[in-house]
Tab-separated table of C-alpha atoms in Angstrom:
chain	number	residue	atom	x	y	z
A	1	MET	CA	300.572	-111.568	6.710
A	2	ALA	CA	304.206	-111.761	5.622
A	3	ASP	CA	306.586	-113.905	7.611
A	4	PRO	CA	308.976	-111.937	9.829
A	5	PRO	CA	312.559	-111.770	8.572
A	6	PRO	CA	315.025	-114.200	10.167
A	7	LEU	CA	317.179	-112.807	12.931
A	8	SER	CA	320.355	-113.773	11.058
A	9	SER	CA	319.490	-111.541	8.100
A	10	VAL	CA	318.672	-108.613	10.402
A	11	THR	CA	321.934	-108.918	12.338
A	12	ARG	CA	323.836	-109.206	9.066
A	13	LYS	CA	322.228	-105.952	7.902
A	14	VAL	CA	323.149	-104.249	11.183
A	15	ILE	CA	326.759	-105.409	10.921
A	16	TRP	CA	327.144	-104.168	7.345
A	17	ARG	CA	325.633	-100.806	8.274
A	18	LEU	CA	327.492	-100.117	11.511
A	19	LEU	CA	330.791	-102.001	11.526
A	20	PRO	CA	332.590	-100.370	8.559
A	21	PHE	CA	332.066	-96.919	10.063
A	22	MET	CA	332.908	-98.089	13.596
A	23	MET	CA	336.096	-99.708	12.297
A	24	LEU	CA	337.060	-96.475	10.558
A	25	LEU	CA	336.553	-94.529	13.797
A	26	TYR	CA	338.646	-96.999	15.779
A	27	LEU	CA	341.349	-97.056	13.118
A	28	VAL	CA	341.675	-93.275	13.393
A	29	ASN	CA	341.568	-93.563	17.175
A	30	TYR	CA	344.490	-95.958	17.250
A	31	VAL	CA	346.494	-93.925	14.775
A	32	ASP	CA	346.156	-90.902	17.062
A	33	ARG	CA	346.911	-92.986	20.142
A	34	ALA	CA	349.904	-94.923	18.788
A	35	ASN	CA	351.577	-92.339	16.554
A	36	VAL	CA	353.592	-91.140	19.536
A	37	GLY	CA	355.489	-94.426	19.210
A	38	TYR	CA	356.438	-93.521	15.640
A	39	ALA	CA	357.365	-89.986	16.640
A	40	ALA	CA	359.689	-91.277	19.367
A	41	THR	CA	362.345	-92.278	16.842
A	42	ARG	CA	363.075	-88.544	16.278
A	43	MET	CA	361.047	-86.664	18.906
A	44	ASN	CA	362.917	-88.103	21.901
A	45	SER	CA	366.271	-86.687	20.836
A	46	GLU	CA	364.795	-83.302	19.892
A	47	LEU	CA	362.973	-82.904	23.213
A	48	GLY	CA	365.701	-84.556	25.308
A	49	LEU	CA	363.505	-87.465	26.416
A	50	SER	CA	365.127	-90.587	27.836
A	51	ALA	CA	363.461	-93.955	27.267
A	52	ALA	CA	361.997	-93.759	30.785
A	53	ALA	CA	360.721	-90.196	30.247
A	54	PHE	CA	359.136	-91.204	26.953
A	55	GLY	CA	357.603	-94.263	28.615
A	56	LEU	CA	356.128	-92.049	31.326
A	57	GLY	CA	354.662	-89.706	28.728
A	58	ALA	CA	353.296	-92.572	26.657
A	59	GLY	CA	351.731	-94.186	29.710
A	60	ILE	CA	350.477	-91.029	31.432
A	61	PHE	CA	347.882	-90.799	28.648
A	62	TYR	CA	346.054	-93.545	30.517
A	63	LEU	CA	345.899	-91.567	33.762
A	64	GLY	CA	343.359	-89.137	32.310
A	65	TYR	CA	341.806	-91.983	30.349
A	66	MET	CA	341.196	-94.069	33.479
A	67	LEU	CA	339.830	-91.237	35.605
A	68	PHE	CA	337.074	-90.386	33.121
A	69	GLU	CA	336.320	-93.842	31.690
A	70	VAL	CA	333.364	-94.876	33.882
A	71	PRO	CA	331.542	-91.499	33.878
A	72	SER	CA	332.046	-91.243	30.117
A	73	ASN	CA	330.427	-94.623	29.490
A	74	ILE	CA	327.493	-93.834	31.778
A	75	LEU	CA	326.965	-90.537	29.948
A	76	LEU	CA	327.027	-92.373	26.611
A	77	HIS	CA	324.298	-94.678	27.904
A	78	LYS	CA	322.263	-91.681	29.097
A	79	VAL	CA	322.621	-89.162	26.257
A	80	GLY	CA	323.081	-91.555	23.337
A	81	ALA	CA	326.035	-92.888	21.382
A	82	ARG	CA	325.634	-90.546	18.400
A	83	ILE	CA	326.180	-87.331	20.366
A	84	TRP	CA	328.713	-88.659	22.841
A	85	ILE	CA	330.950	-90.471	20.342
A	86	ALA	CA	330.958	-87.346	18.147
A	87	ARG	CA	332.053	-85.288	21.163
A	88	ILE	CA	334.887	-87.712	21.911
A	89	LEU	CA	336.158	-87.697	18.328
A	90	ILE	CA	336.201	-83.918	17.948
A	91	THR	CA	337.904	-83.216	21.279
A	92	TRP	CA	340.556	-85.894	20.893
A	93	GLY	CA	341.312	-84.651	17.376
A	94	PHE	CA	342.035	-81.136	18.606
A	95	VAL	CA	344.130	-82.337	21.553
A	96	SER	CA	346.097	-84.765	19.389
A	97	GLY	CA	347.019	-81.858	17.146
A	98	LEU	CA	348.394	-79.999	20.176
A	99	THR	CA	351.133	-82.648	20.459
A	100	SER	CA	352.826	-80.910	17.547
A	101	LEU	CA	353.456	-77.903	19.837
A	102	VAL	CA	355.199	-79.633	22.763
A	103	GLN	CA	358.598	-78.207	23.700
A	104	GLY	CA	359.844	-80.506	26.446
A	105	PRO	CA	358.925	-83.232	28.939
A	106	VAL	CA	356.423	-81.150	30.944
A	107	SER	CA	354.350	-80.019	27.954
A	108	PHE	CA	354.587	-83.536	26.518
A	109	TYR	CA	353.157	-85.020	29.725
A	110	LEU	CA	350.402	-82.388	29.904
A	111	VAL	CA	349.194	-82.982	26.345
A	112	ARG	CA	349.242	-86.746	26.857
A	113	ILE	CA	347.061	-86.442	29.983
A	114	LEU	CA	344.606	-84.188	28.143
A	115	LEU	CA	344.475	-86.622	25.230
A	116	GLY	CA	343.561	-89.413	27.623
A	117	VAL	CA	340.742	-87.300	29.082
A	118	ALA	CA	339.452	-86.504	25.593
A	119	GLU	CA	339.500	-90.133	24.421
A	120	ALA	CA	338.104	-91.608	27.654
A	121	GLY	CA	335.122	-93.811	27.001
A	122	PHE	CA	335.551	-94.313	23.270
A	123	TYR	CA	336.584	-97.976	23.212
A	124	PRO	CA	334.309	-99.246	26.017
A	125	GLY	CA	331.574	-97.033	24.585
A	126	MET	CA	331.830	-98.833	21.253
A	127	ILE	CA	331.776	-102.218	23.015
A	128	LEU	CA	328.673	-101.110	24.934
A	129	TYR	CA	327.142	-99.772	21.718
A	130	LEU	CA	327.346	-103.222	20.123
A	131	THR	CA	325.308	-104.666	23.018
A	132	TYR	CA	322.459	-102.323	22.009
A	133	TRP	CA	322.362	-103.768	18.500
A	134	LEU	CA	323.456	-107.400	18.457
A	135	PRO	CA	322.804	-110.551	20.500
A	136	ARG	CA	325.829	-112.353	21.916
A	137	ARG	CA	326.758	-114.786	19.178
A	138	PRO	CA	326.798	-112.353	16.213
A	139	ARG	CA	328.394	-109.830	18.541
A	140	VAL	CA	331.503	-112.032	18.792
A	141	PHE	CA	331.990	-111.667	15.053
A	142	ALA	CA	331.168	-107.953	15.121
A	143	THR	CA	333.662	-107.333	17.937
A	144	SER	CA	336.348	-109.199	16.000
A	145	LEU	CA	335.714	-106.904	13.046
A	146	PHE	CA	335.831	-103.850	15.281
A	147	VAL	CA	339.093	-104.854	16.977
A	148	LEU	CA	340.494	-105.563	13.506
A	149	ALA	CA	340.908	-101.794	13.262
A	150	ILE	CA	343.878	-101.948	15.678
A	151	PRO	CA	346.189	-104.008	13.454
A	152	LEU	CA	344.795	-102.301	10.354
A	153	SER	CA	345.642	-98.894	11.805
A	154	ASN	CA	349.267	-99.908	12.161
A	155	VAL	CA	349.375	-101.571	8.749
A	156	VAL	CA	348.156	-98.290	7.242
A	157	ALA	CA	349.866	-95.774	9.508
A	158	ALA	CA	353.350	-97.178	10.070
A	159	PRO	CA	354.535	-97.007	6.424
A	160	ILE	CA	353.110	-93.466	6.169
A	161	SER	CA	353.994	-92.052	9.591
A	162	LEU	CA	357.591	-93.221	9.942
A	163	PRO	CA	358.751	-91.702	6.623
A	164	MET	CA	357.052	-88.434	7.647
A	165	VAL	CA	358.802	-88.506	11.017
A	166	ALA	CA	362.140	-89.065	9.274
A	167	GLN	CA	361.856	-85.816	7.288
A	168	PRO	CA	363.936	-82.926	8.699
A	169	HIS	CA	361.234	-80.405	7.741
A	170	ILE	CA	357.787	-80.436	6.121
A	171	PHE	CA	356.273	-77.012	5.456
A	172	GLY	CA	358.757	-75.442	7.827
A	173	ILE	CA	358.295	-77.773	10.815
A	174	THR	CA	359.995	-81.018	11.766
A	175	GLY	CA	358.505	-84.194	10.357
A	176	TRP	CA	357.163	-85.600	13.624
A	177	ARG	CA	355.335	-82.349	14.408
A	178	PHE	CA	353.783	-82.322	10.935
A	179	MET	CA	352.662	-85.934	11.431
A	180	PHE	CA	350.650	-85.003	14.532
A	181	LEU	CA	348.983	-82.117	12.709
A	182	ALA	CA	348.125	-84.200	9.642
A	183	GLU	CA	346.794	-87.172	11.588
A	184	CYS	CA	344.481	-85.206	13.886
A	185	ILE	CA	342.320	-83.951	11.001
A	186	PRO	CA	340.454	-87.230	10.255
A	187	ALA	CA	339.205	-87.474	13.861
A	188	ILE	CA	337.679	-83.986	13.751
A	189	VAL	CA	336.050	-84.561	10.351
A	190	LEU	CA	334.678	-87.972	11.355
A	191	GLY	CA	333.323	-86.494	14.585
A	192	VAL	CA	331.065	-84.254	12.504
A	193	VAL	CA	330.113	-87.154	10.203
A	194	THR	CA	329.175	-89.241	13.271
A	195	LEU	CA	326.358	-86.852	14.089
A	196	PHE	CA	324.717	-87.700	10.771
A	197	TRP	CA	325.652	-91.369	10.316
A	198	LEU	CA	325.519	-93.096	13.688
A	199	THR	CA	322.166	-94.247	15.088
A	200	SER	CA	322.036	-94.552	18.872
A	201	ARG	CA	319.434	-97.342	19.198
A	202	PRO	CA	317.677	-99.838	16.878
A	203	GLU	CA	314.275	-98.231	17.440
A	204	GLN	CA	315.663	-94.973	15.968
A	205	ALA	CA	317.055	-96.613	12.816
A	206	THR	CA	315.268	-95.375	9.696
A	207	TRP	CA	317.257	-97.943	7.710
A	208	LEU	CA	315.518	-100.871	9.468
A	209	SER	CA	311.955	-101.826	8.600
A	210	ARG	CA	309.385	-102.229	11.345
A	211	PRO	CA	309.446	-106.067	11.176
A	212	GLU	CA	313.250	-106.004	11.344
A	213	LYS	CA	313.140	-103.788	14.434
A	214	GLU	CA	310.628	-106.139	16.047
A	215	VAL	CA	312.707	-109.238	15.370
A	216	LEU	CA	315.880	-107.623	16.657
A	217	GLY	CA	314.132	-106.083	19.653
A	218	ALA	CA	312.582	-109.419	20.627
A	219	ALA	CA	315.969	-111.139	20.643
A	220	LEU	CA	317.672	-108.361	22.601
A	221	ASP	CA	314.822	-107.995	25.103
A	222	ALA	CA	314.705	-111.734	25.748
A	223	GLU	CA	318.450	-111.868	26.250
A	224	ALA	CA	318.313	-108.920	28.662
A	225	ALA	CA	315.363	-110.470	30.523
A	226	GLU	CA	317.246	-113.730	30.988
A	227	THR	CA	320.268	-111.885	32.356
A	228	THR	CA	318.043	-109.866	34.683
A	229	ARG	CA	316.401	-113.043	36.038
A	230	THR	CA	319.687	-114.731	36.863
A	231	VAL	CA	322.025	-111.937	38.026
A	232	ARG	CA	321.777	-108.747	40.075
A	233	HIS	CA	322.860	-105.906	37.885
A	234	SER	CA	322.647	-102.566	39.668
A	235	VAL	CA	325.536	-100.209	38.989
A	236	ALA	CA	326.774	-100.492	42.580
A	237	SER	CA	326.682	-104.298	42.645
A	238	ALA	CA	328.341	-104.484	39.230
A	239	LEU	CA	331.223	-102.260	40.335
A	240	ARG	CA	331.648	-104.322	43.521
A	241	SER	CA	331.404	-107.673	41.769
A	242	ARG	CA	334.410	-109.941	42.254
A	243	ARG	CA	333.722	-111.376	38.819
A	244	VAL	CA	333.995	-107.923	37.267
A	245	LEU	CA	337.254	-107.273	39.121
A	246	ALA	CA	338.632	-110.671	38.114
A	247	LEU	CA	337.787	-110.025	34.468
A	248	ALA	CA	339.442	-106.624	34.765
A	249	SER	CA	342.604	-108.351	35.978
A	250	VAL	CA	342.536	-110.691	32.991
A	251	TYR	CA	342.192	-107.712	30.681
A	252	PHE	CA	345.116	-106.076	32.491
A	253	GLY	CA	347.247	-109.014	31.358
A	254	ILE	CA	346.003	-108.818	27.776
A	255	ASN	CA	346.758	-105.102	27.607
A	256	PHE	CA	350.267	-105.623	28.883
A	257	GLY	CA	350.833	-107.512	25.648
A	258	LEU	CA	349.915	-104.400	23.693
A	259	VAL	CA	352.515	-102.215	25.425
A	260	ALA	CA	355.513	-103.374	23.411
A	261	LEU	CA	353.574	-103.382	20.167
A	262	ILE	CA	352.014	-99.926	20.411
A	263	PHE	CA	354.718	-97.801	21.961
A	264	PHE	CA	358.031	-99.617	21.591
A	265	LEU	CA	357.957	-101.750	18.450
A	266	PRO	CA	359.622	-99.119	16.217
A	267	GLN	CA	362.333	-98.620	18.857
A	268	ILE	CA	362.770	-102.382	19.286
A	269	LEU	CA	363.260	-102.755	15.545
A	270	THR	CA	365.720	-99.864	15.580
A	271	SER	CA	367.660	-101.679	18.343
A	272	PHE	CA	368.259	-104.547	15.895
A	273	LYS	CA	371.215	-102.518	14.629
A	274	GLN	CA	372.939	-102.958	17.980
A	275	GLN	CA	371.824	-106.553	18.525
A	276	TYR	CA	372.082	-107.992	15.017
A	277	GLY	CA	373.939	-105.332	13.037
A	278	ALA	CA	370.810	-104.719	10.925
A	279	SER	CA	369.662	-101.201	10.024
A	280	TYR	CA	366.590	-100.094	8.091
A	281	SER	CA	365.474	-97.076	6.099
A	282	PRO	CA	362.379	-95.209	7.382
A	283	LEU	CA	360.193	-96.956	4.795
A	284	GLN	CA	361.628	-100.384	5.654
A	285	LEU	CA	361.103	-99.662	9.344
A	286	GLY	CA	357.482	-98.704	8.647
A	287	LEU	CA	356.842	-101.879	6.671
A	288	LEU	CA	358.469	-104.073	9.318
A	289	THR	CA	356.445	-102.348	12.033
A	290	ALA	CA	353.278	-103.098	10.069
A	291	LEU	CA	354.154	-106.767	9.465
A	292	PRO	CA	353.150	-108.219	12.879
A	293	TYR	CA	349.800	-106.454	12.638
A	294	LEU	CA	349.256	-107.700	9.102
A	295	VAL	CA	349.942	-111.281	10.176
A	296	SER	CA	347.517	-110.985	13.098
A	297	ILE	CA	344.501	-110.013	10.945
A	298	PRO	CA	343.583	-113.422	9.419
A	299	VAL	CA	344.520	-115.249	12.632
A	300	MET	CA	342.253	-113.009	14.724
A	301	LEU	CA	339.320	-113.427	12.350
A	302	ALA	CA	339.731	-117.218	12.285
A	303	TRP	CA	339.976	-117.364	16.087
A	304	GLY	CA	336.857	-115.237	16.548
A	305	TRP	CA	334.999	-117.417	14.047
A	306	HIS	CA	336.036	-120.558	15.940
A	307	SER	CA	334.892	-119.097	19.267
A	308	ARG	CA	331.562	-118.103	17.735
A	309	ARG	CA	331.084	-121.548	16.155
A	310	THR	CA	331.917	-123.507	19.318
A	311	GLY	CA	330.312	-121.103	21.792
A	312	GLU	CA	333.420	-121.423	24.004
A	313	ALA	CA	334.944	-118.266	25.466
A	314	THR	CA	337.324	-118.839	28.368
A	315	TRP	CA	339.890	-121.028	26.616
A	316	HIS	CA	339.691	-118.761	23.580
A	317	VAL	CA	340.969	-115.987	25.865
A	318	ALA	CA	343.469	-117.972	27.959
A	319	LEU	CA	345.237	-119.972	25.245
A	320	PRO	CA	346.340	-116.934	23.171
A	321	MET	CA	347.641	-115.315	26.373
A	322	PHE	CA	349.841	-118.339	27.088
A	323	VAL	CA	351.128	-118.428	23.510
A	324	GLY	CA	351.738	-114.671	23.527
A	325	GLY	CA	353.647	-114.871	26.803
A	326	ILE	CA	355.986	-117.504	25.401
A	327	SER	CA	356.590	-115.680	22.112
A	328	THR	CA	357.148	-112.327	23.847
A	329	SER	CA	359.811	-113.710	26.174
A	330	ALA	CA	361.554	-115.493	23.299
A	331	ALA	CA	361.435	-112.689	20.710
A	332	LEU	CA	364.701	-110.920	21.488
A	333	TYR	CA	366.633	-114.166	21.986
A	334	MET	CA	366.217	-115.243	18.387
A	335	SER	CA	369.325	-115.662	16.259
A	336	SER	CA	368.303	-113.299	13.444
A	337	PRO	CA	365.978	-110.344	12.732
A	338	PRO	CA	363.503	-112.450	10.672
A	339	LEU	CA	363.082	-114.920	13.555
A	340	ALA	CA	362.688	-112.093	16.074
A	341	ILE	CA	360.044	-110.418	13.900
A	342	ALA	CA	358.290	-113.786	13.514
A	343	ALA	CA	358.108	-114.158	17.312
A	344	ILE	CA	356.795	-110.598	17.671
A	345	SER	CA	354.194	-111.408	15.013
A	346	VAL	CA	353.035	-114.385	17.096
A	347	THR	CA	352.673	-112.046	20.076
A	348	ALA	CA	350.603	-109.618	18.027
A	349	ALA	CA	348.327	-112.387	16.757
A	350	ALA	CA	347.883	-113.755	20.291
A	351	VAL	CA	346.903	-110.371	21.735
A	352	PHE	CA	344.404	-109.636	18.986
A	353	CYS	CA	342.898	-113.122	19.243
A	354	ALA	CA	342.187	-112.655	22.955
A	355	ILE	CA	340.694	-109.142	22.876
A	356	PRO	CA	337.451	-109.603	20.884
A	357	VAL	CA	336.503	-112.866	22.602
A	358	PHE	CA	337.194	-111.363	26.019
A	359	TRP	CA	334.628	-108.601	25.515
A	360	GLN	CA	331.790	-111.094	25.196
A	361	LEU	CA	332.250	-112.102	28.836
A	362	PRO	CA	330.879	-109.065	30.760
A	363	SER	CA	327.607	-108.975	28.804
A	364	GLU	CA	326.906	-112.565	29.853
A	365	PHE	CA	325.773	-111.316	33.264
A	366	LEU	CA	325.248	-107.546	32.955
A	367	THR	CA	322.807	-105.310	31.104
A	368	GLY	CA	321.819	-101.651	30.895
A	369	THR	CA	323.568	-99.011	32.988
A	370	ALA	CA	325.295	-101.728	35.038
A	371	ALA	CA	326.873	-103.078	31.873
A	372	ALA	CA	327.959	-99.567	30.868
A	373	ALA	CA	329.658	-99.014	34.230
A	374	ALA	CA	331.197	-102.495	34.465
A	375	ILE	CA	332.579	-102.496	30.915
A	376	ALA	CA	334.128	-99.098	31.596
A	377	LEU	CA	335.588	-100.300	34.917
A	378	ILE	CA	337.048	-103.423	33.304
A	379	ASN	CA	338.590	-101.318	30.560
A	380	THR	CA	339.866	-98.772	33.100
A	381	ILE	CA	341.669	-101.381	35.187
A	382	GLY	CA	342.831	-103.184	32.070
A	383	VAL	CA	344.386	-100.154	30.424
A	384	SER	CA	346.116	-99.187	33.667
A	385	SER	CA	348.742	-101.669	32.465
A	386	ASN	CA	349.415	-99.212	29.660
A	387	PHE	CA	350.082	-96.541	32.267
A	388	VAL	CA	352.504	-98.703	34.243
A	389	GLY	CA	353.957	-100.700	31.362
A	390	PRO	CA	355.534	-98.027	29.140
A	391	TYR	CA	357.320	-96.339	32.031
A	392	LEU	CA	358.499	-99.674	33.437
A	393	MET	CA	359.698	-100.833	30.046
A	394	GLY	CA	361.490	-97.538	29.379
A	395	TRP	CA	363.112	-97.586	32.833
A	396	LEU	CA	364.328	-101.149	32.318
A	397	ARG	CA	365.662	-100.182	28.890
A	398	ASP	CA	367.621	-97.258	30.389
A	399	SER	CA	368.848	-99.382	33.311
A	400	THR	CA	369.943	-102.463	31.381
A	401	GLY	CA	370.526	-101.171	27.854
A	402	SER	CA	368.181	-103.846	26.511
A	403	PHE	CA	364.476	-104.353	25.860
A	404	ARG	CA	364.689	-107.985	27.034
A	405	PRO	CA	363.817	-107.427	30.733
A	406	GLY	CA	360.753	-105.394	29.781
A	407	MET	CA	359.613	-108.094	27.380
A	408	PHE	CA	359.883	-110.656	30.194
A	409	VAL	CA	357.666	-108.502	32.420
A	410	ILE	CA	355.063	-108.256	29.665
A	411	ALA	CA	355.218	-112.024	29.107
A	412	GLY	CA	354.719	-112.669	32.823
A	413	PHE	CA	351.578	-110.560	33.044
A	414	MET	CA	350.114	-112.205	29.940
A	415	VAL	CA	350.642	-115.688	31.373
A	416	LEU	CA	349.221	-114.656	34.757
A	417	GLY	CA	346.146	-113.251	33.046
A	418	GLY	CA	345.577	-116.544	31.234
A	419	ILE	CA	345.953	-118.494	34.477
A	420	LEU	CA	343.491	-116.170	36.212
A	421	ALA	CA	340.914	-116.641	33.449
A	422	LEU	CA	341.033	-120.418	33.909
A	423	ALA	CA	341.167	-120.207	37.715
A	424	LEU	CA	338.091	-117.962	37.730
A	425	ARG	CA	336.208	-120.514	35.673
A	426	ARG	CA	337.195	-123.445	37.880
A	427	ALA	CA	336.637	-121.604	41.165
A	428	THR	CA	332.967	-120.885	40.480
A	429	GLY	CA	332.094	-123.881	38.329
A	430	GLN	CA	331.050	-121.951	35.223
A	431	PRO	CA	331.618	-118.262	36.005
A	432	ILE	CA	331.526	-117.211	32.394
A	433	PRO	CA	328.588	-118.879	30.636
A	434	GLU	CA	329.311	-119.438	26.994
A	435	PRO	CA	326.519	-118.630	24.533
A	436	THR	CA	324.756	-121.453	22.763
A	437	GLU	CA	323.036	-121.616	19.422
A	438	ARG	CA	319.610	-121.641	21.033
A	439	THR	CA	320.448	-118.636	23.212
A	440	LEU	CA	320.790	-116.248	20.329
A	441	LEU	CA	318.999	-117.668	17.349
A	442	ALA	CA	315.799	-119.066	18.824
A	443	SER	CA	314.104	-115.678	18.860
A	444	SER	CA	313.884	-115.005	15.161
A	445	ALA	CA	310.484	-113.327	15.375
A	446	PRO	CA	308.196	-111.682	17.930
A	447	GLY	CA	306.193	-114.177	19.917
A	448	LEU	CA	308.590	-117.080	19.515
A	449	GLU	CA	309.805	-118.636	22.721
A	450	PHE	CA	313.301	-117.529	23.691
A	451	THR	CA	315.211	-120.021	25.794
A	452	THR	CA	318.658	-120.063	27.300
A	453	GLU	CA	320.998	-122.733	28.512
A	454	GLU	CA	323.250	-121.736	31.389
A	455	THR	CA	325.626	-124.658	30.789
A	456	ARG	CA	326.329	-126.846	27.850
């Protein structure tokens, strides 16, 4: 009888099969979510939007997103990722294209709400999907790869989108309207491809051999059994859990760091003309917008690798939040544009270092439908910062004539989130158990004993 394959080779095969396609989906998702920030450089004047009105429209996306997040994730768990993710992609693609038709603030707000409803559940659904396929330790690496799509989307999209936006007309319509039409097409096409490419569960994978399914299933079942033995995990108890709510508050702080980057970075760079006397062409603006994201890619991968190697999670979330808070508050006080962009790049790297490690924490004590609901709730509360933040930042910009006050608010929430992560750990002794080597690698074949260590 042939020896069963090692778990490490099976998880490596899963990662190479799933992650490239998942990254592509998330890249397209973030292009369609963030391109409103590129459009703002021309759209705001054409539609008569103030900075506060634009901030409200940018943030109101998350109102629909939050309302439908938890039910969307539960439906994904019930009907399967393949069908549900395809549905999300196709509907958000069509709604994103409708942004090209807006005529004023009211229609802008309406389309943004509908886009949030259409996209609801995609990101937490993908995080949940990884828990179906990978044990904790390799999942840290896989999540880092997945989140890598956020900076990659801006590296790719900014140099393309901003020159399009700058065009007076493309095929008879203004450049920013054409951008929305062009960039909605990949989501619709990939939604159809998802139906044929994505596999909902390991047991349905025709590209895994039977021994590979058994090895992977043994590891995942043992991990789930250990979680079940140590923690209550009904949907109701998960949604009431103070630990879940505390983690959601930490994620709220992390997401506040994304506000300036996603929606206001092009406008912040444009404001350098007033602050430093520096002006940029559309292509230069696109390249400078992409730079912080480009810098963050190797840093994020190295940070995720270090967290995976050490098995430590909490400090790998808190420390980047502290660094990001400092760099955010200092960015617009630098003496030159290169120094300001360097500080913004540190902020970007800090945010993207914290995100993938953070998402390993909920699955340490939740499985099944409870995990689906809790991950969605954490994401819902976390992204509510993106509802409040853009409007607040736009209002402060209109009130003060500067982006500095808004950057200070973002920095404050990031630092508070880092403090909360550490306080949560100290208050309960070890509230977020870090994975150990034995936890995830001991079960390399059916029948082998699977053990776990709650503390190191």
